Coordinates of C-alpha atoms in Angstrom, one line a residue:
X21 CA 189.5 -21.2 -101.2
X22 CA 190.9 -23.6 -103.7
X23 CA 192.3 -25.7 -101.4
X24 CA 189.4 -26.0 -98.8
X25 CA 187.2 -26.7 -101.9
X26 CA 189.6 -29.5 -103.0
X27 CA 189.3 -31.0 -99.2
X28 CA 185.9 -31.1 -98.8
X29 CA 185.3 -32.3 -102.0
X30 CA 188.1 -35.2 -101.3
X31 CA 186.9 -36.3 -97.8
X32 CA 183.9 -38.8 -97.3
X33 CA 182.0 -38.9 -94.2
X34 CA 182.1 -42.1 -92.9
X35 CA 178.6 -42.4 -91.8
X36 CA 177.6 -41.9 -95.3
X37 CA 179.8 -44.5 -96.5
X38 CA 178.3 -47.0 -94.4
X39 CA 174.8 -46.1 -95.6
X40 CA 175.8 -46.3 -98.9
X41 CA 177.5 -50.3 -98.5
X42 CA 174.0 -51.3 -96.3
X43 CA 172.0 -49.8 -98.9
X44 CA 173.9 -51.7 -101.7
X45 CA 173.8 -55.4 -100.0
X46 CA 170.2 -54.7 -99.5
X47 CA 169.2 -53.9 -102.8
X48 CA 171.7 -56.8 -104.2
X49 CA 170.0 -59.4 -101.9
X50 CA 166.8 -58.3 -103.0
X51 CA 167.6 -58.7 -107.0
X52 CA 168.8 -62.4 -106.1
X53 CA 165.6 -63.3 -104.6
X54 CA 163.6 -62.0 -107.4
X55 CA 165.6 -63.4 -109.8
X56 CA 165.4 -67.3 -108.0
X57 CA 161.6 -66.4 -108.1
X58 CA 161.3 -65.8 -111.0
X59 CA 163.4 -68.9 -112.1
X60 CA 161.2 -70.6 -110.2
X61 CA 157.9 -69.6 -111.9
X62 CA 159.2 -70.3 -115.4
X63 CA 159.5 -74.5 -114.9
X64 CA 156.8 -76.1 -116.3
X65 CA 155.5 -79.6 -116.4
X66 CA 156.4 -81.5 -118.8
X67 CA 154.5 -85.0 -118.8
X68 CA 152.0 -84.8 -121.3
X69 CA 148.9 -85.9 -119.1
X70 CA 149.3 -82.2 -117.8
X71 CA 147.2 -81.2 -121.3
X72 CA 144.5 -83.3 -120.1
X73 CA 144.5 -82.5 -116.5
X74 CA 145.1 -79.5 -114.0
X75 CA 147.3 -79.4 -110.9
X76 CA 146.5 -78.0 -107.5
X77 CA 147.2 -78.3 -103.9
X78 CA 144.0 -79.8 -101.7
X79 CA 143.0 -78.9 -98.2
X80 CA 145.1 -81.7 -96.8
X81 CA 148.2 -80.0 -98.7
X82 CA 148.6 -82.7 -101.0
X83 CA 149.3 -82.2 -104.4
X84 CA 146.5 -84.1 -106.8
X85 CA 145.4 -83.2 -110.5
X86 CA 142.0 -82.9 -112.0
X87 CA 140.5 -84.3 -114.9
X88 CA 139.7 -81.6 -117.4
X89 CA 136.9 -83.7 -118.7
X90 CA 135.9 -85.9 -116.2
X91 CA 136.5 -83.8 -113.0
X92 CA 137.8 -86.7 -111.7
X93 CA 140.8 -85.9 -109.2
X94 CA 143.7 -88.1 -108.6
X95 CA 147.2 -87.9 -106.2
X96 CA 150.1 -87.0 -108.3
X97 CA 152.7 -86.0 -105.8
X98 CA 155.9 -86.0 -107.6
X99 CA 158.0 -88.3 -104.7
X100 CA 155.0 -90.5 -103.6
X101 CA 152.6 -90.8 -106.3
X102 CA 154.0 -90.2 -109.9
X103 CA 151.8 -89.5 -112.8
X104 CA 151.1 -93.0 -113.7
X105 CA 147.4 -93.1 -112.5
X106 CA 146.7 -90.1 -114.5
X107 CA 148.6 -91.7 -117.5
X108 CA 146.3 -94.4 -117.3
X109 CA 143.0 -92.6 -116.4
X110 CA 144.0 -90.3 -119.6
X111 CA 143.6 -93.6 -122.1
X112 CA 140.6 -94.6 -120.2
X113 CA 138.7 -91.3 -119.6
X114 CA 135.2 -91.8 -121.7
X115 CA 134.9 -88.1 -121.7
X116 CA 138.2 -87.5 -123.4
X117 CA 138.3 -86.6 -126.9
X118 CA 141.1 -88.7 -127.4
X119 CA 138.8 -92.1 -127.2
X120 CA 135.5 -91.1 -128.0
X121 CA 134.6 -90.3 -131.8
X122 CA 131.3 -89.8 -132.8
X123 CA 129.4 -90.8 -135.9
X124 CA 130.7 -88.2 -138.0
X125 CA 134.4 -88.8 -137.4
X126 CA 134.9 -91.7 -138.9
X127 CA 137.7 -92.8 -140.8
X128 CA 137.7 -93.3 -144.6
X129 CA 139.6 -96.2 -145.8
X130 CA 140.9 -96.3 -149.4
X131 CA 140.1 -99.3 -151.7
X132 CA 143.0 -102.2 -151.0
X133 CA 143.2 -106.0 -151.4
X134 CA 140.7 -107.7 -149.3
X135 CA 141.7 -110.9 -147.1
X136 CA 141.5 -113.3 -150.3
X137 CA 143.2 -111.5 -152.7
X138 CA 139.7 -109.4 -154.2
X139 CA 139.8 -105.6 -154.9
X140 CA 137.7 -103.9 -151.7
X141 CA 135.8 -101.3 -151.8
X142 CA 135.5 -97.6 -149.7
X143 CA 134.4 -97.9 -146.7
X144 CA 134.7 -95.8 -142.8
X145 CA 136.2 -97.3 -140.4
X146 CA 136.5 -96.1 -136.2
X147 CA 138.4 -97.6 -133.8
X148 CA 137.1 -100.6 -131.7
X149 CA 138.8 -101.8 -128.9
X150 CA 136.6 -104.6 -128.4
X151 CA 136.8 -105.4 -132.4
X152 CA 140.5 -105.4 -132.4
X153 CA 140.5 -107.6 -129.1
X154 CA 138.1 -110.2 -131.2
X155 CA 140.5 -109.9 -133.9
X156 CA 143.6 -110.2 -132.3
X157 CA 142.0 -113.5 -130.7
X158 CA 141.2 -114.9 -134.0
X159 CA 144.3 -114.2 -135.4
X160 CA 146.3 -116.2 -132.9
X161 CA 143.5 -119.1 -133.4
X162 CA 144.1 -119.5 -136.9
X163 CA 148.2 -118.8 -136.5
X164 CA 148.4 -121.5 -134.1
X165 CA 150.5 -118.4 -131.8
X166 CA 151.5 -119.0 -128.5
X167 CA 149.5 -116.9 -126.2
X168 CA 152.7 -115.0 -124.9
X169 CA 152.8 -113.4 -128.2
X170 CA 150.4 -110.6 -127.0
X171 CA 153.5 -110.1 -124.5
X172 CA 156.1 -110.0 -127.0
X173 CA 158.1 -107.2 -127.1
X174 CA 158.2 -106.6 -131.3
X175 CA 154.4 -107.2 -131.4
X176 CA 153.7 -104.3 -128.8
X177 CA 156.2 -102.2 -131.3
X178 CA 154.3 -102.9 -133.9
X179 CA 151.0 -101.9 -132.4
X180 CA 152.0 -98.7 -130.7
X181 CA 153.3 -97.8 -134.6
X182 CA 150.1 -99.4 -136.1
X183 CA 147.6 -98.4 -133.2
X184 CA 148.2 -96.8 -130.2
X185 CA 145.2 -96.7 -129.0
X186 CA 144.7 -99.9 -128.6
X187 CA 145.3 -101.7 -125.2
X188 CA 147.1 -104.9 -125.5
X189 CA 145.7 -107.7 -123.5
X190 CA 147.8 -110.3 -121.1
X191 CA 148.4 -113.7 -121.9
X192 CA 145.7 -114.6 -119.6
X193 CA 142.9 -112.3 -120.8
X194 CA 143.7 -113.4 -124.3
X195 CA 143.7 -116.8 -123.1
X196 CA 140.2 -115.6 -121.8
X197 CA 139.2 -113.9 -125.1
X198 CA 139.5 -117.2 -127.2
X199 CA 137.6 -119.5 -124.9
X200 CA 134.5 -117.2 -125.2
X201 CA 135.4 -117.2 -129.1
X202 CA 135.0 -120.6 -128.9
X203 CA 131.9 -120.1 -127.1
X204 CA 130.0 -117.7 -129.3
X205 CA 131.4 -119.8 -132.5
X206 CA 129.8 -123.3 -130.7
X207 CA 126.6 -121.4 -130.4
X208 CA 126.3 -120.2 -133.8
X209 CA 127.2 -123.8 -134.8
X210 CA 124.5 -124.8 -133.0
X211 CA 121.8 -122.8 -134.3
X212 CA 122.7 -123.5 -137.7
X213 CA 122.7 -126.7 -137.5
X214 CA 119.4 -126.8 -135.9
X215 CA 118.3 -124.5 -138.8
X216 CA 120.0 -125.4 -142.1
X217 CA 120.1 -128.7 -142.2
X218 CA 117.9 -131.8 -141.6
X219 CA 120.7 -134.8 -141.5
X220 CA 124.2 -135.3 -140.5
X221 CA 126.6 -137.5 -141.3
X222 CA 129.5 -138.2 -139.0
X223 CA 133.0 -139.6 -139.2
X224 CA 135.4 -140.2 -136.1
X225 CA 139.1 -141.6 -135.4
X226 CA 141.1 -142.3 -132.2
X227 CA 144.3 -142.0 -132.0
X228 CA 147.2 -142.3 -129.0
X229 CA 149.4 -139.4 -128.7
X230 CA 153.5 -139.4 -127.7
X231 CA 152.5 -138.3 -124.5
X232 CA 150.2 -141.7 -123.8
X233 CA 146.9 -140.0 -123.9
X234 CA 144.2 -141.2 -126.4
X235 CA 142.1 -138.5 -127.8
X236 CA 139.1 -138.9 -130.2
X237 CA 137.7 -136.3 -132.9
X238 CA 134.1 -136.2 -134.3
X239 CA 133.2 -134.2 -137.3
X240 CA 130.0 -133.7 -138.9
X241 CA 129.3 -134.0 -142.4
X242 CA 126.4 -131.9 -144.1
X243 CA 124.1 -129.9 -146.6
X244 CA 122.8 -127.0 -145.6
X245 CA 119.3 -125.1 -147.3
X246 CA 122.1 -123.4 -150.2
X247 CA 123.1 -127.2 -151.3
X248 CA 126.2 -126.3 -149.9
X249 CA 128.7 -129.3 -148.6
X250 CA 130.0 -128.4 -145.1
X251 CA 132.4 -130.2 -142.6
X252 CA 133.1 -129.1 -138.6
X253 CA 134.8 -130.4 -136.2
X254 CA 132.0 -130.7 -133.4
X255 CA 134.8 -132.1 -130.5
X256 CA 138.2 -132.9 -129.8
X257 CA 138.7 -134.5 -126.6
X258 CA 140.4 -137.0 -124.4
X259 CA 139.1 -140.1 -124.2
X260 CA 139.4 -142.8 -121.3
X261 CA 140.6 -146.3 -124.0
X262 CA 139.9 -147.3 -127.5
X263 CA 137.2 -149.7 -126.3
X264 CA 133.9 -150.0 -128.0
X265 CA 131.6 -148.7 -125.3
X266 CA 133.6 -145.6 -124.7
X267 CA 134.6 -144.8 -128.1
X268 CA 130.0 -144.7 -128.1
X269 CA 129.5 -143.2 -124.7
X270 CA 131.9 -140.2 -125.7
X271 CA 130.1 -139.6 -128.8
X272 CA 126.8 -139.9 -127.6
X273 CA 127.4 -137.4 -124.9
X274 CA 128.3 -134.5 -127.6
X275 CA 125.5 -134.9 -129.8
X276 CA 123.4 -134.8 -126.7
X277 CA 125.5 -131.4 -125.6
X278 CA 125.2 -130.4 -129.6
X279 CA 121.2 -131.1 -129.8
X280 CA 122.1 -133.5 -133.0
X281 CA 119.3 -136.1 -133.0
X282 CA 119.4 -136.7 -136.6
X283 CA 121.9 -139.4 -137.7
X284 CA 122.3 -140.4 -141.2
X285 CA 125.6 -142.4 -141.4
X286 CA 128.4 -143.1 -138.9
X287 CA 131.5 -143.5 -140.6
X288 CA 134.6 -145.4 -138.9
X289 CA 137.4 -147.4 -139.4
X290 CA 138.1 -151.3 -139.8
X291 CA 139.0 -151.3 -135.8
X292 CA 136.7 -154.0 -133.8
X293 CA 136.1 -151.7 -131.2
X294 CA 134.3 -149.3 -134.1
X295 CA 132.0 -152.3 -134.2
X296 CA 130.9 -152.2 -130.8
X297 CA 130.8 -148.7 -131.0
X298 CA 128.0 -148.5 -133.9
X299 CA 126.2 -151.3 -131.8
X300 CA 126.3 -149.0 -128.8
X301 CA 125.0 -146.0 -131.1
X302 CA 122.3 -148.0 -132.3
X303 CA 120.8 -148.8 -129.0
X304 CA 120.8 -145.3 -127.2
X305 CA 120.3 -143.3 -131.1
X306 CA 118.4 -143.5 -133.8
X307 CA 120.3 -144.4 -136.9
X308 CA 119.2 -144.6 -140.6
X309 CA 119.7 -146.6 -141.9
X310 CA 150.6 -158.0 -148.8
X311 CA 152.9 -156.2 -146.8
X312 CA 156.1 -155.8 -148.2
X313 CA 158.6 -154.4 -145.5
X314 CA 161.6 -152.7 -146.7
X315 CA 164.6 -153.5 -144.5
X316 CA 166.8 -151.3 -146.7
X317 CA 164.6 -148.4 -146.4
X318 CA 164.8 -148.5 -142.4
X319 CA 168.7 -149.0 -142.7
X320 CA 169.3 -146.1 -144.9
X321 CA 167.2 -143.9 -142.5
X322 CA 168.3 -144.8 -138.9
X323 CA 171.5 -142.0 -139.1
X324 CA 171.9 -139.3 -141.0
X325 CA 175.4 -140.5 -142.1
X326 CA 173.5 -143.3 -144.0
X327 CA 171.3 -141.0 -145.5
X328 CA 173.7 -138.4 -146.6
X329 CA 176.1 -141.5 -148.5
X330 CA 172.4 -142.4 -149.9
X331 CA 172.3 -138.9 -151.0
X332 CA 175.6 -138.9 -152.9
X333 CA 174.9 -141.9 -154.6
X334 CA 171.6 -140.6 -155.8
X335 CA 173.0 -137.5 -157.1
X336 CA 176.0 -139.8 -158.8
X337 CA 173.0 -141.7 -160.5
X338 CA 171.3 -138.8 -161.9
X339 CA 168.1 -140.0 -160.1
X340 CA 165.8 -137.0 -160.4
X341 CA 162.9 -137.3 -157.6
X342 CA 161.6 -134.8 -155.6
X343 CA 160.4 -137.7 -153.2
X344 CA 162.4 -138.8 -150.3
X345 CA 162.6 -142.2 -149.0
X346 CA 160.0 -142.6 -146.5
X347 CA 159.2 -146.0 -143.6
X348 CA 155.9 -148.3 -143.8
X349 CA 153.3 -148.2 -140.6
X350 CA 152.0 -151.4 -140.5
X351 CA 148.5 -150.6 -139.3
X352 CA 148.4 -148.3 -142.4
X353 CA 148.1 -150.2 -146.4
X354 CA 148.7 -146.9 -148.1
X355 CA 152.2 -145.9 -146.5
X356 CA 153.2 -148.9 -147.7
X357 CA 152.3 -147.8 -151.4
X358 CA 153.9 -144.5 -150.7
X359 CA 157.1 -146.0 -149.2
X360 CA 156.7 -148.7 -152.3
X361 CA 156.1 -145.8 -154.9
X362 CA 159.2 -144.0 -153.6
X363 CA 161.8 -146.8 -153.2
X364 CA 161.2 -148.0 -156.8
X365 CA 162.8 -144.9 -158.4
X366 CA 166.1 -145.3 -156.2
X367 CA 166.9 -148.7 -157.4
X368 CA 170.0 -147.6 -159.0
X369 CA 171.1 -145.6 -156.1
X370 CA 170.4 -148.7 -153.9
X371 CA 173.1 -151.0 -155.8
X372 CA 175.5 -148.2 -155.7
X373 CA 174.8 -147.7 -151.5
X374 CA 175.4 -151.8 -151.3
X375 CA 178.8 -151.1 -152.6
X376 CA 180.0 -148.3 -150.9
X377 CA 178.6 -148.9 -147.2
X378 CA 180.1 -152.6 -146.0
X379 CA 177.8 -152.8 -143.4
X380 CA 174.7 -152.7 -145.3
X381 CA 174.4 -156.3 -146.8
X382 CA 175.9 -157.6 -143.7
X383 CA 173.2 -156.1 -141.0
X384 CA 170.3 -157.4 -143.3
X385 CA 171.5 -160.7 -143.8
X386 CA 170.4 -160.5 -140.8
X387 CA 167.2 -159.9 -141.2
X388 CA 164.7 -159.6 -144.3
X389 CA 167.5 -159.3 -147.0
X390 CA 169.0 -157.0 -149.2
X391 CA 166.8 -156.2 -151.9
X392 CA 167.5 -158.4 -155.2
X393 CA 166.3 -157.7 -159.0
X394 CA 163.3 -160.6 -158.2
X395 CA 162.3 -158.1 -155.1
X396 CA 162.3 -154.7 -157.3
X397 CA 160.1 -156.5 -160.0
X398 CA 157.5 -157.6 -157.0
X399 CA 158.2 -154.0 -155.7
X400 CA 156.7 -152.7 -158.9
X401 CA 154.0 -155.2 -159.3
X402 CA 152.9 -154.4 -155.6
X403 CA 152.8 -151.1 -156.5
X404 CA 150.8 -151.0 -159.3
X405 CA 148.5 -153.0 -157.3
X406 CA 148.6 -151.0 -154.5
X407 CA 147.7 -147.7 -156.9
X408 CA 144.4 -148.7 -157.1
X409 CA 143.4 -149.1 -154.2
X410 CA 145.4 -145.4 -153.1
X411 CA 143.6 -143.3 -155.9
X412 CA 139.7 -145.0 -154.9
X413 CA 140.9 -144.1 -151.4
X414 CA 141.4 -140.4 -152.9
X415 CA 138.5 -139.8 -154.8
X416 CA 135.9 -141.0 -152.4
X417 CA 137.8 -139.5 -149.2
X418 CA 136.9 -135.5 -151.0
X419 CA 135.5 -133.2 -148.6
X420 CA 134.7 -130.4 -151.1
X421 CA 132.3 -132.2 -153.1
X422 CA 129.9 -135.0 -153.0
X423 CA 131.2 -138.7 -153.2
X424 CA 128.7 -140.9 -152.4
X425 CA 127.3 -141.4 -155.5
X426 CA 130.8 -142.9 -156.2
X427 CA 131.3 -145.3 -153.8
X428 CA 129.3 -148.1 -155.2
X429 CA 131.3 -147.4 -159.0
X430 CA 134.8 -147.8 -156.5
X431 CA 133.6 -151.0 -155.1
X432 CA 132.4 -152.7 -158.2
X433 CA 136.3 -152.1 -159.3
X434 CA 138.1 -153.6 -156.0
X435 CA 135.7 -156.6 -156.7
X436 CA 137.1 -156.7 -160.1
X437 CA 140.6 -156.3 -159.1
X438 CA 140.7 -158.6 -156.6
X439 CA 139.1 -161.0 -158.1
X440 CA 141.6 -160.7 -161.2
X441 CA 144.6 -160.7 -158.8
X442 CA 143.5 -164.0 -156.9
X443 CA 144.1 -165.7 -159.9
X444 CA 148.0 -164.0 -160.8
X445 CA 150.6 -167.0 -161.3
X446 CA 153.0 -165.4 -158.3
X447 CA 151.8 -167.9 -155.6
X448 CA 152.3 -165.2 -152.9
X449 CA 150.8 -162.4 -154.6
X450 CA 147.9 -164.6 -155.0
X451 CA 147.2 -165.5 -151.0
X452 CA 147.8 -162.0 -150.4
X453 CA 144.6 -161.2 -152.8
X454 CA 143.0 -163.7 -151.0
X455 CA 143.2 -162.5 -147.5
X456 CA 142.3 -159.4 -149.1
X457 CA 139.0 -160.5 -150.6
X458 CA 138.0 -162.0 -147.3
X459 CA 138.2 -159.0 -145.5
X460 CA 136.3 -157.2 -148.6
X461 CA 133.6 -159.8 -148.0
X462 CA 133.3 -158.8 -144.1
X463 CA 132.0 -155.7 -144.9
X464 CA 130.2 -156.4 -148.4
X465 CA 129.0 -160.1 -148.6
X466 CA 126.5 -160.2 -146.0
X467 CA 123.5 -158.0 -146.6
X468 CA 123.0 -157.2 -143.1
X469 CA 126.3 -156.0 -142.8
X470 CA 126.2 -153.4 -146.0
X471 CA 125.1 -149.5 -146.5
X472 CA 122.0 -149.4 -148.4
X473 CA 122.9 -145.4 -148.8
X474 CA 125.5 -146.5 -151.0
X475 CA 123.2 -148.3 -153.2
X476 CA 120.9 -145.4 -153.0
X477 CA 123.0 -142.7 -154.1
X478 CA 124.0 -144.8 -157.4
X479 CA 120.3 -145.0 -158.2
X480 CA 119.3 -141.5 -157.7
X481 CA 122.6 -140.6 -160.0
X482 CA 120.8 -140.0 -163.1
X483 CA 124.2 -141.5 -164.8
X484 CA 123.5 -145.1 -163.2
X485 CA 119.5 -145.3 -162.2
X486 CA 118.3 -148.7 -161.2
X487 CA 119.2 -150.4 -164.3
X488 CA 123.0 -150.1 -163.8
X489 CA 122.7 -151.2 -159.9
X490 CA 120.7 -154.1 -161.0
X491 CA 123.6 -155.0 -163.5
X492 CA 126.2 -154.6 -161.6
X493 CA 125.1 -156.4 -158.5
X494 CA 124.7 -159.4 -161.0
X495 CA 128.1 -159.3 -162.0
X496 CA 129.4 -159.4 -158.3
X497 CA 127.1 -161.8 -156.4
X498 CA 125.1 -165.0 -157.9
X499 CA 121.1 -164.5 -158.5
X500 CA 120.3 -165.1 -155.6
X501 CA 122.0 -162.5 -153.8
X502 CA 121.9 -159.9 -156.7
X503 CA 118.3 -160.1 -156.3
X504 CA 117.8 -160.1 -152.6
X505 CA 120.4 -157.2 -152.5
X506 CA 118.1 -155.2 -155.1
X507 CA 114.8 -156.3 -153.2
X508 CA 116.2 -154.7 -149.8
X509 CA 117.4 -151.5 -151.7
X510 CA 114.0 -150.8 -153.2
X511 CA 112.7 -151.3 -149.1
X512 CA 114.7 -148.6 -148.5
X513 CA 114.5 -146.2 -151.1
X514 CA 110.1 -146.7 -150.7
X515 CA 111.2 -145.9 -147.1
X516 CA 113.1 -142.7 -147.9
X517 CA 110.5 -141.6 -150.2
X518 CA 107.2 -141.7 -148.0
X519 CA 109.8 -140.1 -145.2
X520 CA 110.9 -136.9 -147.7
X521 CA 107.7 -136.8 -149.7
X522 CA 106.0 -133.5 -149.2
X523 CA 102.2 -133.1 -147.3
X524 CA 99.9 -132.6 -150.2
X525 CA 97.0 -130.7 -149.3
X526 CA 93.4 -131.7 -150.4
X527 CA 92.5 -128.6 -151.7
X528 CA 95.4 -127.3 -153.3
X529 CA 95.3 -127.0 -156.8
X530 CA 96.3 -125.0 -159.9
X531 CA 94.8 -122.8 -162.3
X532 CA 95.5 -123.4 -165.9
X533 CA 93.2 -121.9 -168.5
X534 CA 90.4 -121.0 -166.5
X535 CA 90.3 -124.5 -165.0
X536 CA 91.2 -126.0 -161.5
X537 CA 92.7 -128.9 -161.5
X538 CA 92.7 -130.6 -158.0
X539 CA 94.9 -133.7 -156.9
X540 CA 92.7 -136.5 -156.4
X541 CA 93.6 -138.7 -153.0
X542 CA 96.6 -137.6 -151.8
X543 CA 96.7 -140.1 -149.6
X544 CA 97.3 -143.0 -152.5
X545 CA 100.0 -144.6 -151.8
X546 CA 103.0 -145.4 -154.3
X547 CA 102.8 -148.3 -156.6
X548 CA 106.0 -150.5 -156.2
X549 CA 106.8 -151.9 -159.8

């Protein structure tokens, strides 16, 4: 009984067996599946436009995502299309909460240094991108930047720390942006000048550049309704040659593109052509109105061998100058005072150069000479000349205050001085101030030729008045001319006066103590004394 027990209990059918294996493989299979599933399921996205939009599978079977504020739908297959369309939708998306903040979610900014250094004050702020465009624009205007540096790769660092929001231009839409600054700024120019002001005076130059193309630059001098002195640059432009009549053309055409028909002064160089530029002005507008040359300074400077022996033997002198040695343009006077004010304190280092460099008394032997004790005591005369004639240049060439009132007080002294030096026992130095005081007569010994502004200013400078002109002029010109000179500025400040005079109404009067008092004959004309 045992035993069959033990044999049935020990035997497996074999049909049972197999059931038992299928059923296991099945059921195995099926736990793999489900487990791949469900692997499957779990991945997520993980670009970060997928908070902002929703995926799903069109009709087409394309996969596409849809804007979660916009509703706008967009291809975003993972082999074809990429999620770069939706990155950029994302920053651009008016809808988003990302780029649109309302009124009431401003910023607050905290009290900080303002741009010149004064203590601001709290204020909100929101983010602009056309603002920050305008001021990027600006800020490469007045950096002088190359407009590549909008492509540069530390600025777009900097902004994606400072402001990521913001969409950095190209070179060629900031190129874009600063033209139409240029624009707006020319227009407001415009109108101001229209509106604040009833006079300008101008002052232009032409120059050639290294590349062989003359250019030309006009500013405008004025004062506005505030009594404020300005000065702007109105145009900077090539310009076909120095001559007369297109050195006039050029600036006629901008004040006809500027709508400036109110002239005061023209102020230019000593060039001839300037002559037959003011000529051509005053046809087509209406307008109111010795060289010393230092060989040894050129030979120290042509290598910087040269100047680094000069160098030694300044430093063995003691010299202590923070000046540097510096070369003489011959169409310019006052480099030749600068180069002359310079070389004067390396006299000692010169002699020291002459014996240490050979070549140096040998190579201007050949030409102008070495410099000898005679030449630094005419160095120093020149100089103290020249200082004159460099510090009048300075005080009447300000552009933050008002000069003109000056001018006249400069001129009575270069008379003075010249006339003094034309007289100075050094035959030379004599001829020199000779040639000089010709040229000074060009402009102010014929009374055709001369500014009556100038004289007008030192009248109505309550420090001079008409007394001091009349004076003066005496002292410059015989009594003839003194008195023709002072006949034509009284013309013209009668002229200015009936021009500037206020209308003075016929009825207008004032009430003082229960009487009227009217102006009688407005009309009268002023008394010249």
């Amino acid at each position: 009984m045992s035993n069959t027990q033990a044999s049935v209990e020990g035997s497996v059918s074999p049909s049972l067996t197999d059931s038992g294996n299928s059923n296991a493989a099945g059921a195995s299979s099926q736990s793999n599946t489900t487990r791949v599933a469900a692997k499957q399921k779990t991945i997520t996205p993980r670009s970060e436009v997928w908070s902002h939009f929703t995926k799903f599978v069109s009709s087409e079977g394309q996969s596409k995502g849809k804007c979660n504020y916009c509703d706008r739908e967009f291809c975003c297959d993972g082999k074809k299309n990429g999620t770069g369309s939706l990155k950029y939708h994302m920053k651009q998306c008016k809808k988003s909460p990302t780029n649109v903040l309302g009124n009431s979610q401003c910023q607050l900014i905290l009290p900080n240094k303002g741009l010149e250094g004064e203590v601001g004050q709290i204020s909100t702020w929101k983010f602009d991108q056309e603002a920050t465009r305008n001021a990027l624009a600006q800020m490469i205007v007045i950096g002088e930047m190359p407009f590549k540096f909008v492509e540069s790769e530390g600025f777009r660092k900097f902004m994606y720390v400072a402001c990521p929001r913001f969409r950095i231009p190209s070179r060629l839409t900031i190129t874009r942006d600063i033209y139409q600054l240029y624009l707006d700024e020319r227009a407001k120019l415009k109108q101001y000048l229209k509106s604040s002001c009833s006079r300008v005076c101008l002052t232009t130059d032409t120059w050639t550049s290294l590349q062989m193309v003359n250019y030309m630059c006009l500013t405008v001098h004025f004062i506005d309704n505030d009594w404020k002195l300005n000065k702007k640059i109105i145009n900077f432009c090539p310009i076909s040659s120095h001559k007369g009549d297109a050195i006039g053309m050029m600036i006629e055409n901008c004040l006809l593109s500027w709508a400036i028909d109110k002239i005061f002064t023209v102020t230019v160089d000593n060039a001839s052509s300037n002559d037959v530029a003011v000529s051509y002005l005053r046809k087509n507008l209406v307008l109111e109105g010795v060289a010393l040359r230092m060989g040894a300074v050129r030979y120290v400077r042509q290598s910087p061998a040269r100047l680094k022996k000069f160098m030694e033997c300044v430093e063995v002198e003691k010299i202590d100058s923070k000046k540097m040695l510096c070369l003489d343009v011959c169409t310019r006077w006052n480099s030749t005072y600068l180069m002359l004010d310079t070389a004067q304190n390396f006299e000692r280092a010169f002699e020291r150069f002459e014996e240490q460099d050979t070549k140096f008394k040998v190579e201007l032997e050949l030409g102008e000479g070495w410099p000898t004790t005679n030449d630094w005591s005419s160095v120093r005369n020149l100089r103290d000349f020249l200082e004159h004639f460099y510090e009048v240049t300075l005080r009447v060439s300000g552009t933050s205050y008002v000069t003109s009132n000056n001018f006249f007080d400069e001129l009575t002294e270069i008379d003075i001085l010249l006339q003094d030096a034309q007289s100075n026992v050094d035959i030379d130095f004599s001829v020199m101030a000779m040639k000089m005081k010709d040229k000074y007569d060009k402009y102010w010994g014929d009374i055709d030729k001369m500014n009556m502004l100038i004289f007008v200013a030192c009248v109505l400078d309550p420090r001079q008045k008409l007394n001091y002109l009349e004076f003066a002029l005496s002292e410059m010109y015989n009594s003839g001319k003194s008195s023709e000179v002072m006949q034509k500025v009284k013309d013209t400040l009668f002229e200015l006066f009936a021009e500037y005079k206020p209308p003075v109404s016929s009825d207008c009067g004032q009430s003082s103590g229960g009487k009227t008092v009217f102006v009688n004959d407005p009309q009268q004309k002023v008394k010249r004394r």
